[in-house]
Coordinates of N, CA and C in Angstrom, one line a residue:
Chain A
D20 N -33.0 -13.9 -6.9 CA -32.1 -13.8 -5.7 C -32.2 -15.1 -4.9
I21 N -31.1 -15.5 -4.2 CA -31.1 -16.6 -3.3 C -31.7 -16.2 -2.0
Q22 N -32.7 -16.9 -1.5 CA -33.3 -16.6 -0.2 C -32.6 -17.4 0.9
M23 N -32.3 -16.8 2.0 CA -31.7 -17.4 3.1 C -32.6 -17.5 4.3
T24 N -32.9 -18.6 4.8 CA -33.9 -18.8 5.9 C -33.2 -19.3 7.1
Q25 N -33.3 -18.6 8.2 CA -32.7 -19.0 9.4 C -33.7 -19.5 10.4
S26 N -33.3 -20.5 11.2 CA -34.2 -20.9 12.3 C -33.4 -21.4 13.5
P27 N -33.9 -21.1 14.7 CA -35.1 -20.4 14.9 C -34.8 -18.9 14.8
S28 N -35.9 -18.1 14.9 CA -35.7 -16.6 14.8 C -35.2 -16.1 16.1
S29 N -35.5 -16.8 17.2 CA -34.9 -16.4 18.5 C -34.9 -17.7 19.4
L30 N -34.0 -17.6 20.4 CA -33.9 -18.7 21.3 C -33.4 -18.1 22.6
S31 N -33.8 -18.8 23.7 CA -33.3 -18.5 25.0 C -32.4 -19.6 25.5
A32 N -31.3 -19.3 26.1 CA -30.3 -20.3 26.5 C -29.6 -19.8 27.7
S33 N -29.0 -20.7 28.4 CA -28.2 -20.4 29.6 C -26.7 -20.5 29.3
V34 N -25.9 -19.8 30.1 CA -24.5 -19.9 30.0 C -24.1 -21.4 30.1
G35 N -23.2 -21.8 29.2 CA -22.8 -23.2 29.2 C -23.6 -24.1 28.3
D36 N -24.7 -23.6 27.8 CA -25.6 -24.4 26.9 C -24.9 -24.6 25.5
R37 N -25.2 -25.6 24.8 CA -24.9 -25.8 23.4 C -26.0 -25.3 22.6
V38 N -25.7 -24.4 21.6 CA -26.7 -23.7 20.8 C -26.4 -24.0 19.3
T39 N -27.4 -24.3 18.6 CA -27.3 -24.6 17.2 C -28.3 -23.8 16.4
I40 N -27.8 -23.1 15.4 CA -28.6 -22.2 14.5 C -28.5 -22.8 13.1
T41 N -29.7 -22.9 12.4 CA -29.7 -23.4 11.1 C -29.9 -22.3 10.1
C42 N -29.3 -22.5 8.9 CA -29.5 -21.5 7.8 C -29.7 -22.4 6.5
R43 N -30.8 -22.1 5.8 CA -31.1 -22.8 4.6 C -31.1 -21.9 3.4
A44 N -30.5 -22.3 2.3 CA -30.5 -21.5 1.1 C -31.5 -22.1 0.1
S45 N -32.1 -21.2 -0.6 CA -33.2 -21.6 -1.6 C -32.6 -22.3 -2.8
Q46 N -31.3 -22.3 -3.0 CA -30.7 -23.1 -4.0 C -29.2 -23.3 -3.5
G47 N -28.6 -24.2 -4.1 CA -27.2 -24.6 -3.7 C -26.2 -23.5 -3.8
I48 N -25.4 -23.3 -2.7 CA -24.4 -22.3 -2.7 C -23.0 -22.8 -2.4
S49 N -22.9 -24.1 -2.6 CA -21.6 -24.8 -2.3 C -21.3 -24.5 -0.8
N50 N -20.1 -23.9 -0.5 CA -19.8 -23.6 0.9 C -19.6 -22.1 1.0
Y51 N -20.2 -21.3 0.1 CA -20.0 -19.8 0.2 C -21.0 -19.2 1.2
L52 N -20.8 -19.5 2.4 CA -21.7 -19.1 3.5 C -20.9 -18.5 4.6
A53 N -21.3 -17.4 5.1 CA -20.7 -16.7 6.2 C -21.7 -16.5 7.4
W54 N -21.1 -16.4 8.6 CA -21.9 -16.1 9.8 C -21.4 -14.9 10.4
F55 N -22.3 -14.0 10.9 CA -22.0 -12.8 11.5 C -22.7 -12.7 12.9
Q56 N -22.0 -12.0 13.8 CA -22.6 -11.7 15.1 C -22.8 -10.2 15.2
Q57 N -24.0 -9.9 15.7 CA -24.3 -8.4 15.9 C -24.8 -8.2 17.3
K58 N -24.2 -7.2 17.9 CA -24.7 -6.7 19.2 C -25.2 -5.3 19.1
P59 N -26.2 -5.0 19.9 CA -26.8 -3.6 19.8 C -25.8 -2.5 19.8
G60 N -25.9 -1.6 18.8 CA -25.0 -0.5 18.8 C -23.6 -0.7 18.3
K61 N -23.3 -2.0 18.0 CA -21.9 -2.3 17.6 C -21.9 -2.8 16.1
A62 N -20.7 -2.8 15.5 CA -20.6 -3.2 14.2 C -20.8 -4.7 14.1
P63 N -21.4 -5.2 13.0 CA -21.4 -6.7 12.9 C -20.0 -7.2 12.8
K64 N -19.9 -8.4 13.4 CA -18.6 -9.1 13.4 C -18.6 -10.4 12.7
S65 N -17.6 -10.5 11.8 CA -17.6 -11.7 11.0 C -17.0 -12.9 11.9
L66 N -17.7 -14.0 11.9 CA -17.3 -15.1 12.7 C -16.7 -16.3 11.8
I67 N -17.4 -16.6 10.8 CA -17.1 -17.8 10.0 C -17.3 -17.5 8.5
Y68 N -16.4 -17.9 7.7 CA -16.5 -17.9 6.2 C -16.2 -19.2 5.6
G69 N -16.7 -19.4 4.4 CA -16.5 -20.7 3.8 C -17.2 -21.8 4.5
A70 N -18.3 -21.5 5.2 CA -19.1 -22.4 6.0 C -18.5 -22.9 7.2
S71 N -17.2 -23.0 7.3 CA -16.6 -23.7 8.5 C -15.3 -23.1 8.9
N72 N -14.8 -22.0 8.3 CA -13.5 -21.4 8.6 C -13.7 -20.3 9.6
L73 N -13.1 -20.4 10.8 CA -13.2 -19.3 11.8 C -12.3 -18.1 11.4
E74 N -12.9 -16.9 11.5 CA -12.1 -15.7 11.4 C -11.1 -15.7 12.5
S75 N -10.0 -15.0 12.2 CA -9.0 -14.8 13.2 C -9.5 -14.2 14.5
G76 N -9.2 -14.7 15.6 CA -9.6 -14.2 16.9 C -11.0 -14.7 17.4
V77 N -11.7 -15.4 16.6 CA -13.0 -16.0 17.0 C -12.7 -17.2 17.9
P78 N -13.3 -17.2 19.1 CA -13.0 -18.3 20.0 C -13.5 -19.7 19.4
P79 N -12.8 -20.7 19.8 CA -13.1 -22.0 19.2 C -14.4 -22.7 19.7
N80 N -15.1 -22.0 20.6 CA -16.4 -22.6 20.9 C -17.5 -22.3 19.8
F81 N -17.1 -21.5 18.8 CA -17.9 -21.4 17.6 C -17.4 -22.3 16.5
S82 N -18.4 -22.9 15.8 CA -18.1 -23.8 14.7 C -19.2 -23.7 13.7
G83 N -18.9 -23.9 12.4 CA -19.8 -23.9 11.3 C -19.7 -25.2 10.5
S84 N -20.8 -25.6 9.9 CA -20.7 -26.8 9.1 C -21.8 -26.7 8.0
G85 N -21.7 -27.6 7.0 CA -22.7 -27.6 6.0 C -22.2 -27.3 4.6
S86 N -23.0 -27.6 3.6 CA -22.6 -27.4 2.2 C -23.9 -27.5 1.4
G87 N -23.9 -26.8 0.3 CA -25.1 -26.9 -0.6 C -26.2 -26.0 -0.2
T88 N -27.2 -26.5 0.5 CA -28.3 -25.7 0.9 C -28.6 -25.6 2.4
E89 N -27.9 -26.4 3.2 CA -28.2 -26.5 4.7 C -26.9 -26.3 5.5
F90 N -26.9 -25.4 6.4 CA -25.8 -25.0 7.2 C -26.1 -24.8 8.6
T91 N -25.2 -25.0 9.5 CA -25.4 -24.8 10.9 C -24.2 -24.0 11.5
L92 N -24.6 -23.2 12.5 CA -23.7 -22.5 13.4 C -23.9 -23.1 14.8
T93 N -22.8 -23.5 15.4 CA -22.9 -24.1 16.7 C -22.0 -23.4 17.7
I94 N -22.6 -23.1 18.8 CA -21.8 -22.5 19.9 C -21.8 -23.6 21.0
S95 N -20.6 -24.2 21.2 CA -20.5 -25.4 22.0 C -20.8 -25.2 23.5
S96 N -20.4 -24.0 24.0 CA -20.7 -23.7 25.4 C -20.9 -22.2 25.4
L97 N -22.1 -21.8 25.5 CA -22.5 -20.4 25.4 C -21.9 -19.6 26.6
Q98 N -21.2 -18.5 26.2 CA -20.6 -17.6 27.2 C -21.4 -16.3 27.3
P99 N -21.3 -15.5 28.3 CA -22.0 -14.3 28.5 C -21.9 -13.3 27.3
E100 N -20.7 -13.3 26.8 CA -20.5 -12.3 25.7 C -21.1 -12.8 24.3
D101 N -21.6 -14.0 24.3 CA -22.2 -14.6 23.1 C -23.7 -14.3 22.9
F102 N -24.3 -13.6 23.9 CA -25.7 -13.2 23.7 C -25.8 -12.1 22.7
A103 N -26.4 -12.4 21.6 CA -26.3 -11.4 20.4 C -27.3 -12.0 19.3
T104 N -27.3 -11.3 18.2 CA -28.1 -11.8 17.1 C -27.1 -12.3 16.0
Y105 N -27.4 -13.4 15.4 CA -26.5 -14.0 14.4 C -27.2 -14.1 13.1
Y106 N -26.4 -13.8 12.1 CA -26.9 -13.8 10.7 C -26.0 -14.6 9.8
C107 N -26.7 -15.3 8.9 CA -25.9 -16.0 7.8 C -26.0 -15.2 6.6
Q108 N -25.1 -15.4 5.7 CA -25.0 -14.7 4.4 C -24.4 -15.6 3.3
Q109 N -25.1 -15.6 2.2 CA -24.5 -16.4 1.1 C -23.7 -15.4 0.2
Y110 N -22.6 -15.9 -0.3 CA -21.8 -15.1 -1.2 C -21.4 -15.9 -2.4
N111 N -22.3 -16.9 -2.7 CA -22.1 -17.7 -3.9 C -22.4 -17.0 -5.2
S112 N -23.5 -16.1 -5.1 CA -23.9 -15.5 -6.3 C -24.5 -14.1 -6.0
Y113 N -24.5 -13.3 -7.0 CA -25.0 -11.9 -6.9 C -26.5 -11.9 -7.0
P114 N -27.2 -11.1 -6.1 CA -26.6 -10.2 -5.1 C -26.4 -11.1 -3.8
P115 N -25.5 -10.6 -3.0 CA -25.3 -11.3 -1.7 C -26.6 -11.1 -0.9
T116 N -27.0 -12.1 -0.2 CA -28.2 -12.1 0.6 C -28.0 -12.7 2.0
F117 N -28.8 -12.2 2.9 CA -28.6 -12.5 4.3 C -29.9 -13.2 4.8
G118 N -29.7 -14.0 5.9 CA -30.8 -14.6 6.6 C -31.4 -13.6 7.5
G119 N -32.6 -13.9 8.0 CA -33.4 -12.9 8.8 C -32.8 -12.7 10.2
G120 N -31.9 -13.5 10.6 CA -31.3 -13.4 12.0 C -31.8 -14.3 13.0
T121 N -31.0 -14.6 14.0 CA -31.4 -15.4 15.1 C -30.9 -14.7 16.4
K122 N -31.9 -14.3 17.2 CA -31.5 -13.6 18.4 C -31.3 -14.6 19.6
V123 N -30.2 -14.6 20.2 CA -29.9 -15.5 21.3 C -29.9 -14.7 22.6
D124 N -30.8 -14.9 23.4 CA -30.9 -14.2 24.7 C -30.8 -15.1 25.9
I125 N -30.8 -14.5 27.0 CA -30.6 -15.2 28.3 C -31.9 -15.8 28.8
K126 N -31.8 -17.1 29.1 CA -33.0 -17.8 29.7 C -33.2 -17.3 31.1
Chain B
E29 N -5.1 0.9 14.3 CA -6.3 0.1 14.4 C -7.2 0.1 13.2
V30 N -7.6 -1.1 12.8 CA -8.4 -1.2 11.6 C -9.9 -0.7 11.9
Q31 N -10.4 0.2 11.2 CA -11.6 0.8 11.5 C -12.4 1.4 10.3
L32 N -13.7 1.3 10.4 CA -14.6 1.9 9.4 C -15.5 2.8 10.1
L33 N -15.6 4.1 9.7 CA -16.4 5.0 10.5 C -17.4 5.7 9.5
E34 N -18.6 5.4 9.7 CA -19.7 6.0 8.8 C -20.2 7.4 9.4
S35 N -20.6 8.2 8.5 CA -21.2 9.5 8.9 C -22.2 10.0 7.8
G36 N -22.9 11.0 8.1 CA -23.8 11.6 7.0 C -25.2 11.3 7.1
G37 N -25.6 10.4 8.0 CA -27.0 10.1 8.2 C -27.8 11.2 8.9
G38 N -29.1 11.1 8.8 CA -29.9 12.1 9.5 C -31.3 11.9 9.0
L39 N -32.1 13.0 9.3 CA -33.5 13.0 8.9 C -33.7 13.8 7.6
E40 N -34.4 13.1 6.7 CA -34.6 13.8 5.4 C -36.0 13.5 4.9
Q41 N -36.6 14.4 4.2 CA -37.9 14.2 3.7 C -38.0 13.3 2.5
P42 N -39.1 12.7 2.2 CA -39.2 11.9 1.0 C -38.9 12.8 -0.2
G43 N -38.2 12.2 -1.1 CA -37.8 12.9 -2.3 C -36.5 13.6 -2.2
G44 N -35.9 13.7 -0.9 CA -34.7 14.4 -0.7 C -33.5 13.6 -1.0
S45 N -32.3 14.1 -0.6 CA -31.0 13.5 -0.9 C -30.2 13.5 0.4
L46 N -29.3 12.6 0.5 CA -28.3 12.5 1.5 C -27.0 11.9 0.9
R47 N -25.9 12.3 1.5 CA -24.6 11.6 1.1 C -23.9 11.0 2.3
L48 N -23.8 9.7 2.3 CA -23.1 9.1 3.4 C -21.6 8.9 3.1
S49 N -20.8 9.0 4.1 CA -19.4 8.8 4.0 C -18.9 7.7 4.9
C50 N -17.8 7.0 4.5 CA -17.2 6.0 5.4 C -15.7 6.2 5.3
V51 N -15.1 6.6 6.4 CA -13.7 6.8 6.4 C -13.0 5.6 7.0
V52 N -12.0 5.1 6.4 CA -11.4 3.8 6.8 C -10.0 4.2 7.3
S53 N -9.5 3.3 8.1 CA -8.1 3.4 8.6 C -7.6 2.1 9.0
G54 N -6.2 1.9 9.0 CA -5.6 0.7 9.4 C -5.4 -0.4 8.4
F55 N -5.8 -0.1 7.1 CA -5.5 -1.0 6.1 C -5.4 -0.3 4.7
T56 N -4.9 -1.0 3.7 CA -4.8 -0.4 2.4 C -6.1 -0.4 1.7
F57 N -6.7 0.8 1.7 CA -8.1 1.0 1.2 C -8.3 0.5 -0.2
K58 N -7.4 0.9 -1.1 CA -7.6 0.6 -2.5 C -7.5 -0.9 -2.8
S59 N -7.0 -1.7 -1.9 CA -6.9 -3.2 -2.1 C -8.1 -3.9 -1.8
H60 N -9.2 -3.2 -1.4 CA -10.4 -3.9 -1.0 C -11.6 -3.3 -1.8
A61 N -12.5 -4.1 -2.4 CA -13.8 -3.7 -2.7 C -14.6 -3.3 -1.5
M62 N -15.6 -2.5 -1.6 CA -16.3 -2.0 -0.5 C -17.8 -2.1 -0.8
S63 N -18.6 -2.2 0.2 CA -20.1 -2.2 0.0 C -20.8 -1.4 1.1
W64 N -22.0 -1.1 0.7 CA -22.9 -0.5 1.7 C -24.0 -1.6 2.0
V65 N -24.3 -1.8 3.2 CA -25.4 -2.8 3.6 C -26.3 -2.0 4.6
R66 N -27.6 -2.2 4.5 CA -28.5 -1.5 5.3 C -29.4 -2.4 6.2
Q67 N -29.9 -1.9 7.2 CA -30.8 -2.6 8.1 C -31.9 -1.7 8.5
A68 N -33.1 -2.0 8.0 CA -34.3 -1.2 8.4 C -34.7 -1.6 9.8
P69 N -35.4 -0.7 10.5 CA -35.7 -1.0 11.9 C -36.4 -2.3 12.1
G70 N -35.9 -3.1 13.0 CA -36.5 -4.4 13.3 C -36.4 -5.4 12.2
K71 N -35.6 -5.1 11.1 CA -35.5 -6.0 10.0 C -34.1 -6.6 9.9
G72 N -33.9 -7.5 8.9 CA -32.5 -8.0 8.7 C -31.7 -7.2 7.8
L73 N -30.6 -7.7 7.4 CA -29.6 -7.0 6.6 C -29.9 -7.1 5.1
E74 N -29.6 -6.0 4.4 CA -29.9 -5.9 2.9 C -28.7 -5.3 2.3
W75 N -28.0 -6.0 1.4 CA -26.9 -5.4 0.6 C -27.5 -4.3 -0.3
V76 N -26.8 -3.2 -0.4 CA -27.3 -2.0 -1.2 C -26.4 -1.8 -2.4
S77 N -25.1 -1.6 -2.2 CA -24.3 -1.2 -3.3 C -22.8 -1.7 -3.1
G78 N -22.1 -1.9 -4.2 CA -20.7 -2.3 -4.0 C -19.8 -1.7 -5.1
I79 N -18.6 -1.5 -4.8 CA -17.6 -0.9 -5.6 C -16.3 -1.6 -5.6
S80 N -15.6 -1.7 -6.7 CA -14.3 -2.4 -6.7 C -13.2 -1.5 -6.1
G81 N -12.1 -2.0 -5.8 CA -11.0 -1.3 -5.2 C -10.5 -0.1 -6.0
S82 N -10.5 -0.2 -7.3 CA -10.1 0.9 -8.1 C -11.3 2.0 -8.3
G83 N -12.5 1.5 -8.0 CA -13.6 2.4 -8.3 C -14.2 2.2 -9.6
G84 N -13.6 1.4 -10.5 CA -14.0 1.3 -11.9 C -15.3 0.5 -12.1
S85 N -15.7 -0.3 -11.1 CA -16.8 -1.2 -11.2 C -17.8 -1.0 -10.1
T86 N -19.0 -0.8 -10.4 CA -20.0 -0.7 -9.3 C -21.3 -1.5 -9.6
Y87 N -21.9 -1.9 -8.5 CA -23.2 -2.6 -8.6 C -24.1 -2.0 -7.6
H88 N -25.4 -2.1 -7.9 CA -26.5 -1.6 -7.0 C -27.6 -2.5 -6.9
A89 N -28.2 -2.7 -5.8 CA -29.4 -3.5 -5.6 C -30.5 -2.9 -6.5
D90 N -31.4 -3.8 -6.9 CA -32.6 -3.3 -7.7 C -33.4 -2.3 -7.0
S91 N -33.5 -2.4 -5.7 CA -34.3 -1.5 -4.9 C -33.8 -0.1 -4.9
V92 N -32.5 0.1 -5.2 CA -31.9 1.5 -5.2 C -31.3 1.9 -6.6
Q93 N -31.4 1.0 -7.5 CA -30.8 1.3 -8.8 C -31.4 2.6 -9.4
G94 N -30.6 3.4 -9.9 CA -31.0 4.7 -10.5 C -31.3 5.8 -9.5
R95 N -31.2 5.5 -8.2 CA -31.4 6.5 -7.2 C -30.1 6.7 -6.3
F96 N -29.4 5.6 -6.1 CA -28.2 5.6 -5.2 C -27.0 5.5 -6.1
S97 N -25.9 6.1 -5.7 CA -24.7 5.9 -6.4 C -23.5 5.8 -5.4
I98 N -22.7 4.7 -5.6 CA -21.6 4.5 -4.7 C -20.3 5.0 -5.4
S99 N -19.4 5.5 -4.6 CA -18.2 6.0 -5.2 C -17.1 5.9 -4.1
R100 N -15.9 6.2 -4.4 CA -14.8 6.2 -3.4 C -13.7 7.1 -3.9
D101 N -13.0 7.6 -2.9 CA -11.8 8.4 -3.1 C -10.6 7.7 -2.4
N102 N -9.8 7.0 -3.1 CA -8.8 6.3 -2.5 C -7.7 7.1 -1.9
S103 N -7.6 8.4 -2.4 CA -6.6 9.3 -1.8 C -7.0 9.8 -0.4
K104 N -8.3 9.7 -0.1 CA -8.9 10.1 1.2 C -9.3 9.0 2.0
N105 N -9.1 7.7 1.5 CA -9.6 6.5 2.3 C -11.0 6.6 2.6
T106 N -11.8 7.1 1.7 CA -13.2 7.3 2.0 C -14.1 6.7 0.9
L107 N -15.2 6.1 1.4 CA -16.3 5.5 0.6 C -17.5 6.4 0.7
Y108 N -18.3 6.5 -0.4 CA -19.4 7.4 -0.3 C -20.7 6.6 -0.8
L109 N -21.8 7.1 -0.4 CA -23.1 6.7 -1.0 C -24.0 7.9 -1.2
Q110 N -24.2 8.3 -2.4 CA -25.1 9.4 -2.7 C -26.5 8.8 -2.9
M111 N -27.4 9.3 -2.1 CA -28.8 8.8 -2.1 C -29.7 9.9 -2.5
N112 N -30.4 9.7 -3.6 CA -31.3 10.6 -4.2 C -32.7 10.0 -4.2
S113 N -33.7 10.9 -4.3 CA -35.1 10.4 -4.4 C -35.5 9.5 -3.3
L114 N -35.1 9.9 -2.1 CA -35.3 9.0 -0.9 C -36.8 8.7 -0.7
T115 N -37.1 7.5 -0.2 CA -38.4 7.1 0.2 C -38.4 6.6 1.6
V116 N -39.6 6.5 2.2 CA -39.6 6.0 3.6 C -39.0 4.6 3.7
E117 N -39.1 3.9 2.6 CA -38.5 2.5 2.6 C -37.0 2.5 2.7
D118 N -36.4 3.7 2.5 CA -34.9 3.8 2.7 C -34.5 4.0 4.1
T119 N -35.4 4.2 5.0 CA -35.1 4.4 6.4 C -34.4 3.1 6.9
A120 N -33.2 3.3 7.4 CA -32.4 2.2 7.9 C -31.1 2.7 8.5
L121 N -30.4 1.8 9.2 CA -29.0 2.0 9.6 C -28.1 1.5 8.4
Y122 N -27.3 2.3 8.0 CA -26.4 2.0 6.8 C -25.0 1.7 7.3
Y123 N -24.5 0.5 7.0 CA -23.2 0.1 7.3 C -22.3 0.1 6.1
C124 N -21.0 0.5 6.2 CA -20.1 0.2 5.2 C -19.4 -1.1 5.6
A125 N -19.0 -1.9 4.6 CA -18.4 -3.2 4.8 C -17.3 -3.4 3.9
R126 N -16.2 -4.0 4.4 CA -15.0 -4.3 3.5 C -15.1 -5.7 2.9
D127 N -14.9 -5.8 1.6 CA -14.8 -7.1 1.0 C -13.3 -7.6 1.1
V128 N -13.2 -8.9 1.1 CA -11.8 -9.4 1.3 C -10.9 -9.3 0.1
R129 N -11.6 -9.0 -1.1 CA -10.8 -8.9 -2.3 C -10.9 -7.5 -2.9
E130 N -10.1 -7.2 -3.9 CA -10.1 -5.9 -4.5 C -11.2 -5.8 -5.6
I131 N -11.4 -6.9 -6.3 CA -12.3 -6.9 -7.3 C -13.7 -7.3 -6.8
L132 N -14.7 -6.8 -7.5 CA -16.1 -7.1 -7.1 C -16.4 -8.6 -7.5
G133 N -17.3 -9.2 -6.8 CA -17.7 -10.5 -7.2 C -17.5 -11.5 -6.1
N134 N -16.8 -11.2 -5.1 CA -16.6 -12.1 -4.0 C -17.7 -12.0 -3.0
W135 N -18.0 -10.8 -2.5 CA -19.2 -10.5 -1.7 C -19.1 -11.1 -0.3
Y136 N -17.9 -11.4 0.2 CA -17.7 -11.7 1.6 C -17.1 -10.5 2.3
F137 N -17.8 -10.1 3.4 CA -17.4 -8.9 4.1 C -16.8 -9.3 5.4
D138 N -15.5 -8.9 5.6 CA -14.8 -9.4 6.8 C -14.7 -8.2 7.8
L139 N -15.1 -7.0 7.5 CA -15.0 -5.9 8.4 C -16.1 -5.0 8.2
W140 N -16.8 -4.5 9.3 CA -17.9 -3.7 9.2 C -17.8 -2.4 10.1
G141 N -18.4 -1.3 9.7 CA -18.5 -0.2 10.6 C -19.7 -0.3 11.5
R142 N -19.9 0.7 12.3 CA -21.0 0.7 13.3 C -22.3 1.2 12.7
G143 N -22.2 1.9 11.5 CA -23.4 2.3 10.8 C -23.8 3.8 11.1
T144 N -24.6 4.4 10.2 CA -25.1 5.7 10.3 C -26.6 5.6 10.0
L145 N -27.4 6.3 10.8 CA -28.9 6.1 10.7 C -29.5 7.1 9.7
V146 N -30.2 6.6 8.8 CA -30.9 7.5 7.8 C -32.4 7.3 8.1
T147 N -33.1 8.4 8.3 CA -34.5 8.4 8.6 C -35.2 9.3 7.5
V148 N -36.1 8.7 6.8 CA -36.8 9.4 5.7 C -38.3 9.5 6.2
S149 N -38.7 10.8 6.5 CA -40.0 11.0 7.0 C -40.4 12.4 6.7
S150 N -41.7 12.6 6.5 CA -42.2 14.0 6.3 C -42.7 14.6 7.6

């Protein structure tokens, strides 16, 4: 199975900050990488697919980049509603696997 | 409104069985493969099982192979997960998730439910 490693596992930031989360795959996955946002008690929400494509309705302060084994999720200006846990997921090969998550909380 | 609503979770003893359901609305159910993904307390996400839009093809993670069975009833817009021989390691919040394609093999999930909690304990 492909292992997905996220860093950091948590971070504290302020509203307006630029935040970057990294996801590394144990082997190349081309651009078959998705990012999800999860808030307590709510359904995970898909943000980005294909490493850099925003899902419909996702605000443009979110962006994704990368290919192969290293990927990043960037929030250009953190908003109050962005405090959540973020997960990456590879869907290049079976079985689909997820990163361990990055919790973004208020500094 | 596009929605996935899971139910059927609860407290079960080791060795017991549970059947989870996921009722969907707001989209053409048979046009999408579906999966179950779980999250143990304090842990990350783990894909469990997947089924094609027609129901003719299924996959299960090694950790549940032979114990869990995924199925669907397209006439009822409902996805199921039959869980047998439960162990404490199966304790988790179970989400149903929609695949963007009808056939299995894509594994990108664009829509998720809120989950149903399964607790396995004596």
